[in-house]
Amino acid sequence: SESGSNCYRVVLIGEHGVGKSSLANIFAGGHDSIDSDCEVLGEDTYERTLMVDGESATIILIDMWDNKCEGEWIRDHCMQVGDAYLIVYSITDRASFEKASELRIQLRRARQKEDIPIILVGNKSDLVRCREVSVAEGRACAVVFDCKFIETSAAVQHNVKELFEGIVRQVRLRRDSK
Ligand code: GDP
Ligand code: MG
């Protein structure tokens, strides 16, 4: 059946402060969707339909990684529900880059044998003078992660559209190779 096959749950994960919610807000407020209204499904969940390579795709974007609650159940939940992941770090914060590696390992453990589409996202690329992680390091890390890499700036909205289009393409590549 084709029903629902163009709808993907994309989960934002990464250290607090790297810009996950800023990226989600751009997604929620962008003007590139077919029905230019974004549906807010909950406090931290956004749905939007994009046209990518002539085919529509609906992304349900989940930004609840930093939600405060008892225990770790939200994070466990996040690790389980994604069809695809955006692992975000800040290029101005090496610790957040190191955290990204940890998250990659956790994700691999949580979803063993699944070939999950991931993009490693180096955000805050506008802050050139505060850079602590080079483009080459980000790219090399993505090779180890076996995933795509992009640098974005939520502040100046650089590469954000490309990021969401990119994750749709990654999901499709796997779908089409099945
Ligand atoms: P989250 O904790 O990962 O959700 O991060 P937020 O989206 O709340 O962003 C944390 C802080 O970084 C906020 O003050 C944002 O305004 C700022 N920020 C987020 N993205 C960027 C960016 O691309 N460039 C710059 N200069 N600041 C950013
Ligand atoms: Mg946030």
PDB file of C-alpha atoms and ligand atoms in Angstrom:
ATOM      1  CA  SER A   1       0.000   0.000   0.000  1.00  0.00           C
ATOM      2  CA  GLU A   2       1.184   3.508  -0.747  1.00  0.00           C
ATOM      3  CA  SER A   3      -0.774   5.134   2.024  1.00  0.00           C
ATOM      4  CA  GLY A   4       1.457   6.942   4.480  1.00  0.00           C
ATOM      5  CA  SER A   5       4.577   5.974   2.596  1.00  0.00           C
ATOM      6  CA  ASN A   6       5.514   9.601   1.970  1.00  0.00           C
ATOM      7  CA  CYS A   7       5.289  10.601   5.613  1.00  0.00           C
ATOM      8  CA  TYR A   8       8.476  10.487   7.654  1.00  0.00           C
ATOM      9  CA  ARG A   9       9.139  11.043  11.339  1.00  0.00           C
ATOM     10  CA  VAL A  10      12.360  13.023  11.646  1.00  0.00           C
ATOM     11  CA  VAL A  11      13.876  13.419  15.111  1.00  0.00           C
ATOM     12  CA  LEU A  12      16.263  16.188  16.203  1.00  0.00           C
ATOM     13  CA  ILE A  13      18.872  15.058  18.705  1.00  0.00           C
ATOM     14  CA  GLY A  14      21.982  16.737  20.109  1.00  0.00           C
ATOM     15  CA  GLU A  15      23.357  18.686  23.039  1.00  0.00           C
ATOM     16  CA  HIS A  16      21.265  21.420  24.606  1.00  0.00           C
ATOM     17  CA  GLY A  17      21.926  24.811  23.004  1.00  0.00           C
ATOM     18  CA  VAL A  18      23.169  23.661  19.601  1.00  0.00           C
ATOM     19  CA  GLY A  19      20.138  25.060  17.771  1.00  0.00           C
ATOM     20  CA  LYS A  20      17.685  22.179  17.409  1.00  0.00           C
ATOM     21  CA  SER A  21      14.644  24.278  18.286  1.00  0.00           C
ATOM     22  CA  SER A  22      15.863  27.128  16.095  1.00  0.00           C
ATOM     23  CA  LEU A  23      16.045  24.726  13.138  1.00  0.00           C
ATOM     24  CA  ALA A  24      12.600  23.353  14.048  1.00  0.00           C
ATOM     25  CA  ASN A  25      11.180  26.868  14.170  1.00  0.00           C
ATOM     26  CA  ILE A  26      12.451  27.612  10.681  1.00  0.00           C
ATOM     27  CA  PHE A  27      10.919  24.363   9.482  1.00  0.00           C
ATOM     28  CA  ALA A  28       7.646  25.354  11.157  1.00  0.00           C
ATOM     29  CA  GLY A  29       7.683  28.827   9.697  1.00  0.00           C
ATOM     30  CA  GLY A  30       9.138  28.191   6.260  1.00  0.00           C
ATOM     31  CA  HIS A  31       7.464  29.181   3.040  1.00  0.00           C
ATOM     32  CA  ASP A  32       8.380  26.266   0.829  1.00  0.00           C
ATOM     33  CA  SER A  33       5.584  23.922   1.665  1.00  0.00           C
ATOM     34  CA  ILE A  34       2.688  23.065  -0.577  1.00  0.00           C
ATOM     35  CA  ASP A  35       0.016  24.126   1.922  1.00  0.00           C
ATOM     36  CA  SER A  36       2.040  26.886   3.448  1.00  0.00           C
ATOM     37  CA  ASP A  37       0.515  26.270   6.868  1.00  0.00           C
ATOM     38  CA  CYS A  38       2.515  24.197   9.199  1.00  0.00           C
ATOM     39  CA  GLU A  39       0.486  22.077  11.511  1.00  0.00           C
ATOM     40  CA  VAL A  40       1.698  22.132  15.069  1.00  0.00           C
ATOM     41  CA  LEU A  41       0.852  18.694  16.392  1.00  0.00           C
ATOM     42  CA  GLY A  42       2.037  19.318  19.894  1.00  0.00           C
ATOM     43  CA  GLU A  43       4.400  21.599  21.685  1.00  0.00           C
ATOM     44  CA  ASP A  44       7.449  19.969  20.137  1.00  0.00           C
ATOM     45  CA  THR A  45       6.148  18.321  16.987  1.00  0.00           C
ATOM     46  CA  TYR A  46       5.635  19.953  13.615  1.00  0.00           C
ATOM     47  CA  GLU A  47       4.233  18.620  10.386  1.00  0.00           C
ATOM     48  CA  ARG A  48       4.891  20.057   6.973  1.00  0.00           C
ATOM     49  CA  THR A  49       4.612  18.830   3.423  1.00  0.00           C
ATOM     50  CA  LEU A  50       7.495  19.683   1.107  1.00  0.00           C
ATOM     51  CA  MET A  51       8.003  19.159  -2.583  1.00  0.00           C
ATOM     52  CA  VAL A  52      11.356  17.468  -3.096  1.00  0.00           C
ATOM     53  CA  ASP A  53      12.511  16.464  -6.585  1.00  0.00           C
ATOM     54  CA  GLY A  54       8.982  16.712  -7.901  1.00  0.00           C
ATOM     55  CA  GLU A  55       7.503  14.424  -5.290  1.00  0.00           C
ATOM     56  CA  SER A  56       5.755  15.539  -2.130  1.00  0.00           C
ATOM     57  CA  ALA A  57       6.899  14.360   1.261  1.00  0.00           C
ATOM     58  CA  THR A  58       5.450  15.019   4.663  1.00  0.00           C
ATOM     59  CA  ILE A  59       7.873  15.430   7.515  1.00  0.00           C
ATOM     60  CA  ILE A  60       6.782  15.114  11.099  1.00  0.00           C
ATOM     61  CA  LEU A  61       9.589  16.879  12.918  1.00  0.00           C
ATOM     62  CA  ILE A  62      10.094  15.945  16.554  1.00  0.00           C
ATOM     63  CA  ASP A  63      12.018  18.336  18.825  1.00  0.00           C
ATOM     64  CA  MET A  64      11.566  16.861  22.282  1.00  0.00           C
ATOM     65  CA  TRP A  65      15.078  15.655  23.019  1.00  0.00           C
ATOM     66  CA  ASP A  66      15.668  18.322  25.679  1.00  0.00           C
ATOM     67  CA  ASN A  67      12.261  17.991  27.330  1.00  0.00           C
ATOM     68  CA  LYS A  68      12.554  17.791  31.045  1.00  0.00           C
ATOM     69  CA  CYS A  69      10.797  14.900  32.648  1.00  0.00           C
ATOM     70  CA  GLU A  70      11.255  12.073  35.061  1.00  0.00           C
ATOM     71  CA  GLY A  71      13.690   9.466  33.886  1.00  0.00           C
ATOM     72  CA  GLU A  72      14.949   8.920  30.402  1.00  0.00           C
ATOM     73  CA  TRP A  73      11.766   7.730  28.747  1.00  0.00           C
ATOM     74  CA  ILE A  74      11.498  10.654  26.316  1.00  0.00           C
ATOM     75  CA  ARG A  75      14.992  10.011  25.010  1.00  0.00           C
ATOM     76  CA  ASP A  76      14.347   6.282  24.764  1.00  0.00           C
ATOM     77  CA  HIS A  77      11.144   7.119  22.927  1.00  0.00           C
ATOM     78  CA  CYS A  78      13.004   9.466  20.554  1.00  0.00           C
ATOM     79  CA  MET A  79      15.550   6.744  19.800  1.00  0.00           C
ATOM     80  CA  GLN A  80      12.745   4.380  18.814  1.00  0.00           C
ATOM     81  CA  VAL A  81      10.275   6.471  16.832  1.00  0.00           C
ATOM     82  CA  GLY A  82      12.384   8.147  14.172  1.00  0.00           C
ATOM     83  CA  ASP A  83      12.355   7.134  10.538  1.00  0.00           C
ATOM     84  CA  ALA A  84      15.351   9.467  10.241  1.00  0.00           C
ATOM     85  CA  TYR A  85      17.581  11.526  12.532  1.00  0.00           C
ATOM     86  CA  LEU A  86      19.293  14.883  12.520  1.00  0.00           C
ATOM     87  CA  ILE A  87      22.234  14.708  14.907  1.00  0.00           C
ATOM     88  CA  VAL A  88      23.031  18.345  15.597  1.00  0.00           C
ATOM     89  CA  TYR A  89      26.143  19.902  17.104  1.00  0.00           C
ATOM     90  CA  SER A  90      27.403  23.466  17.167  1.00  0.00           C
ATOM     91  CA  ILE A  91      30.551  24.272  15.217  1.00  0.00           C
ATOM     92  CA  THR A  92      31.390  26.629  18.099  1.00  0.00           C
ATOM     93  CA  ASP A  93      31.254  23.900  20.731  1.00  0.00           C
ATOM     94  CA  ARG A  94      33.612  20.951  20.543  1.00  0.00           C
ATOM     95  CA  ALA A  95      31.884  19.162  23.425  1.00  0.00           C
ATOM     96  CA  SER A  96      28.656  19.117  21.422  1.00  0.00           C
ATOM     97  CA  PHE A  97      30.573  17.573  18.506  1.00  0.00           C
ATOM     98  CA  GLU A  98      31.919  14.853  20.781  1.00  0.00           C
ATOM     99  CA  LYS A  99      28.404  14.306  22.118  1.00  0.00           C
ATOM    100  CA  ALA A 100      27.241  13.703  18.551  1.00  0.00           C
ATOM    101  CA  SER A 101      29.486  10.631  18.357  1.00  0.00           C
ATOM    102  CA  GLU A 102      27.982   9.277  21.551  1.00  0.00           C
ATOM    103  CA  LEU A 103      24.509   9.763  20.164  1.00  0.00           C
ATOM    104  CA  ARG A 104      25.431   7.970  16.959  1.00  0.00           C
ATOM    105  CA  ILE A 105      26.568   4.984  19.010  1.00  0.00           C
ATOM    106  CA  GLN A 106      23.421   5.055  21.148  1.00  0.00           C
ATOM    107  CA  LEU A 107      21.268   5.176  18.060  1.00  0.00           C
ATOM    108  CA  ARG A 108      23.086   2.263  16.507  1.00  0.00           C
ATOM    109  CA  ARG A 109      22.565   0.290  19.695  1.00  0.00           C
ATOM    110  CA  ALA A 110      18.883   1.197  19.957  1.00  0.00           C
ATOM    111  CA  ARG A 111      18.128   0.317  16.352  1.00  0.00           C
ATOM    112  CA  GLN A 112      20.431  -2.580  15.606  1.00  0.00           C
ATOM    113  CA  LYS A 113      20.570  -3.785  12.027  1.00  0.00           C
ATOM    114  CA  GLU A 114      18.300  -0.995  10.808  1.00  0.00           C
ATOM    115  CA  ASP A 115      19.800   1.241   8.168  1.00  0.00           C
ATOM    116  CA  ILE A 116      18.509   4.518   9.535  1.00  0.00           C
ATOM    117  CA  PRO A 117      19.014   7.696   7.529  1.00  0.00           C
ATOM    118  CA  ILE A 118      21.017  10.230   9.497  1.00  0.00           C
ATOM    119  CA  ILE A 119      22.396  13.652   8.748  1.00  0.00           C
ATOM    120  CA  LEU A 120      25.164  15.037  10.933  1.00  0.00           C
ATOM    121  CA  VAL A 121      24.422  18.746  11.227  1.00  0.00           C
ATOM    122  CA  GLY A 122      27.067  21.327  12.152  1.00  0.00           C
ATOM    123  CA  ASN A 123      24.922  24.316  13.093  1.00  0.00           C
ATOM    124  CA  LYS A 124      25.866  27.958  13.804  1.00  0.00           C
ATOM    125  CA  SER A 125      28.055  28.193  10.703  1.00  0.00           C
ATOM    126  CA  ASP A 126      27.562  31.971  10.801  1.00  0.00           C
ATOM    127  CA  LEU A 127      29.753  32.215  13.898  1.00  0.00           C
ATOM    128  CA  VAL A 128      32.975  31.931  11.924  1.00  0.00           C
ATOM    129  CA  ARG A 129      35.221  33.528  14.516  1.00  0.00           C
ATOM    130  CA  CYS A 130      34.062  31.154  17.263  1.00  0.00           C
ATOM    131  CA  ARG A 131      34.545  27.989  15.225  1.00  0.00           C
ATOM    132  CA  GLU A 132      35.941  25.043  17.220  1.00  0.00           C
ATOM    133  CA  VAL A 133      35.138  22.254  14.760  1.00  0.00           C
ATOM    134  CA  SER A 134      36.396  22.472  11.183  1.00  0.00           C
ATOM    135  CA  VAL A 135      34.368  21.493   8.140  1.00  0.00           C
ATOM    136  CA  ALA A 136      36.904  18.730   7.466  1.00  0.00           C
ATOM    137  CA  GLU A 137      36.387  17.267  10.936  1.00  0.00           C
ATOM    138  CA  GLY A 138      32.631  17.301  10.510  1.00  0.00           C
ATOM    139  CA  ARG A 139      32.908  15.611   7.139  1.00  0.00           C
ATOM    140  CA  ALA A 140      35.331  12.976   8.458  1.00  0.00           C
ATOM    141  CA  CYS A 141      33.030  12.251  11.351  1.00  0.00           C
ATOM    142  CA  ALA A 142      30.121  11.702   8.975  1.00  0.00           C
ATOM    143  CA  VAL A 143      32.223   9.169   7.047  1.00  0.00           C
ATOM    144  CA  VAL A 144      32.751   7.236  10.284  1.00  0.00           C
ATOM    145  CA  PHE A 145      29.051   7.598  11.110  1.00  0.00           C
ATOM    146  CA  ASP A 146      28.182   6.412   7.610  1.00  0.00           C
ATOM    147  CA  CYS A 147      25.849   9.337   7.162  1.00  0.00           C
ATOM    148  CA  LYS A 148      25.458  12.639   5.338  1.00  0.00           C
ATOM    149  CA  PHE A 149      26.916  15.914   6.566  1.00  0.00           C
ATOM    150  CA  ILE A 150      25.824  19.510   6.281  1.00  0.00           C
ATOM    151  CA  GLU A 151      26.681  22.775   7.980  1.00  0.00           C
ATOM    152  CA  THR A 152      23.740  25.068   8.655  1.00  0.00           C
ATOM    153  CA  SER A 153      22.975  28.384  10.233  1.00  0.00           C
ATOM    154  CA  ALA A 154      19.570  28.764  11.795  1.00  0.00           C
ATOM    155  CA  ALA A 155      20.460  32.384  12.557  1.00  0.00           C
ATOM    156  CA  VAL A 156      20.924  33.420   8.932  1.00  0.00           C
ATOM    157  CA  GLN A 157      18.830  30.532   7.539  1.00  0.00           C
ATOM    158  CA  HIS A 158      21.689  29.069   5.565  1.00  0.00           C
ATOM    159  CA  ASN A 159      21.282  25.486   4.283  1.00  0.00           C
ATOM    160  CA  VAL A 160      18.186  24.858   6.397  1.00  0.00           C
ATOM    161  CA  LYS A 161      15.925  24.143   3.420  1.00  0.00           C
ATOM    162  CA  GLU A 162      18.697  21.928   2.001  1.00  0.00           C
ATOM    163  CA  LEU A 163      18.844  20.061   5.312  1.00  0.00           C
ATOM    164  CA  PHE A 164      15.181  19.068   5.260  1.00  0.00           C
ATOM    165  CA  GLU A 165      15.269  18.239   1.564  1.00  0.00           C
ATOM    166  CA  GLY A 166      18.394  16.196   2.233  1.00  0.00           C
ATOM    167  CA  ILE A 167      16.772  14.041   4.877  1.00  0.00           C
ATOM    168  CA  VAL A 168      13.833  13.325   2.566  1.00  0.00           C
ATOM    169  CA  ARG A 169      16.300  12.209  -0.116  1.00  0.00           C
ATOM    170  CA  GLN A 170      18.095   9.953   2.348  1.00  0.00           C
ATOM    171  CA  VAL A 171      14.864   8.240   3.363  1.00  0.00           C
ATOM    172  CA  ARG A 172      13.875   7.791  -0.275  1.00  0.00           C
ATOM    173  CA  LEU A 173      17.244   6.303  -1.233  1.00  0.00           C
ATOM    174  CA  ARG A 174      16.708   3.538   1.297  1.00  0.00           C
ATOM    175  CA  ARG A 175      13.054   3.086   0.353  1.00  0.00           C
ATOM    176  CA  ASP A 176      13.935   2.806  -3.337  1.00  0.00           C
ATOM    177  CA  SER A 177      16.721   0.307  -2.758  1.00  0.00           C
ATOM    178  CA  LYS A 178      14.353  -2.129  -1.039  1.00  0.00           C
TER     179      LYS A 178
HETATM  180  P1  GDP B   1      18.466  23.776  21.356  1.00  0.00           P
HETATM  181  O1  GDP B   1      18.702  23.761  22.833  1.00  0.00           O
HETATM  182  O2  GDP B   1      19.321  22.756  20.657  1.00  0.00           O
HETATM  183  O3  GDP B   1      17.022  23.663  20.988  1.00  0.00           O
HETATM  184  O4  GDP B   1      18.996  25.184  20.833  1.00  0.00           O
HETATM  185  P2  GDP B   1      18.184  26.528  20.531  1.00  0.00           P
HETATM  186  O5  GDP B   1      17.526  26.450  19.207  1.00  0.00           O
HETATM  187  O6  GDP B   1      17.348  26.851  21.703  1.00  0.00           O
HETATM  188  O7  GDP B   1      19.383  27.577  20.381  1.00  0.00           O
HETATM  189  C1  GDP B   1      20.260  27.858  21.462  1.00  0.00           C
HETATM  190  C2  GDP B   1      20.833  29.249  21.274  1.00  0.00           C
HETATM  191  O8  GDP B   1      21.650  29.288  20.108  1.00  0.00           O
HETATM  192  C3  GDP B   1      19.771  30.326  21.073  1.00  0.00           C
HETATM  193  O9  GDP B   1      20.206  31.490  21.708  1.00  0.00           O
HETATM  194  C4  GDP B   1      19.736  30.503  19.578  1.00  0.00           C
HETATM  195  O10 GDP B   1      19.334  31.798  19.220  1.00  0.00           O
HETATM  196  C5  GDP B   1      21.193  30.278  19.202  1.00  0.00           C
HETATM  197  N1  GDP B   1      21.335  29.736  17.847  1.00  0.00           N
HETATM  198  C6  GDP B   1      20.692  28.668  17.305  1.00  0.00           C
HETATM  199  N2  GDP B   1      21.092  28.455  16.048  1.00  0.00           N
HETATM  200  C7  GDP B   1      22.012  29.408  15.765  1.00  0.00           C
HETATM  201  C8  GDP B   1      22.800  29.708  14.599  1.00  0.00           C
HETATM  202  O11 GDP B   1      22.752  29.066  13.549  1.00  0.00           O
HETATM  203  N3  GDP B   1      23.663  30.756  14.711  1.00  0.00           N
HETATM  204  C9  GDP B   1      23.756  31.521  15.838  1.00  0.00           C
HETATM  205  N4  GDP B   1      24.605  32.542  15.828  1.00  0.00           N
HETATM  206  N5  GDP B   1      23.024  31.265  16.939  1.00  0.00           N
HETATM  207  C10 GDP B   1      22.164  30.219  16.905  1.00  0.00           C
HETATM  208 MG    MG B   2      15.358  23.210  22.184  1.00  0.00          MG
END
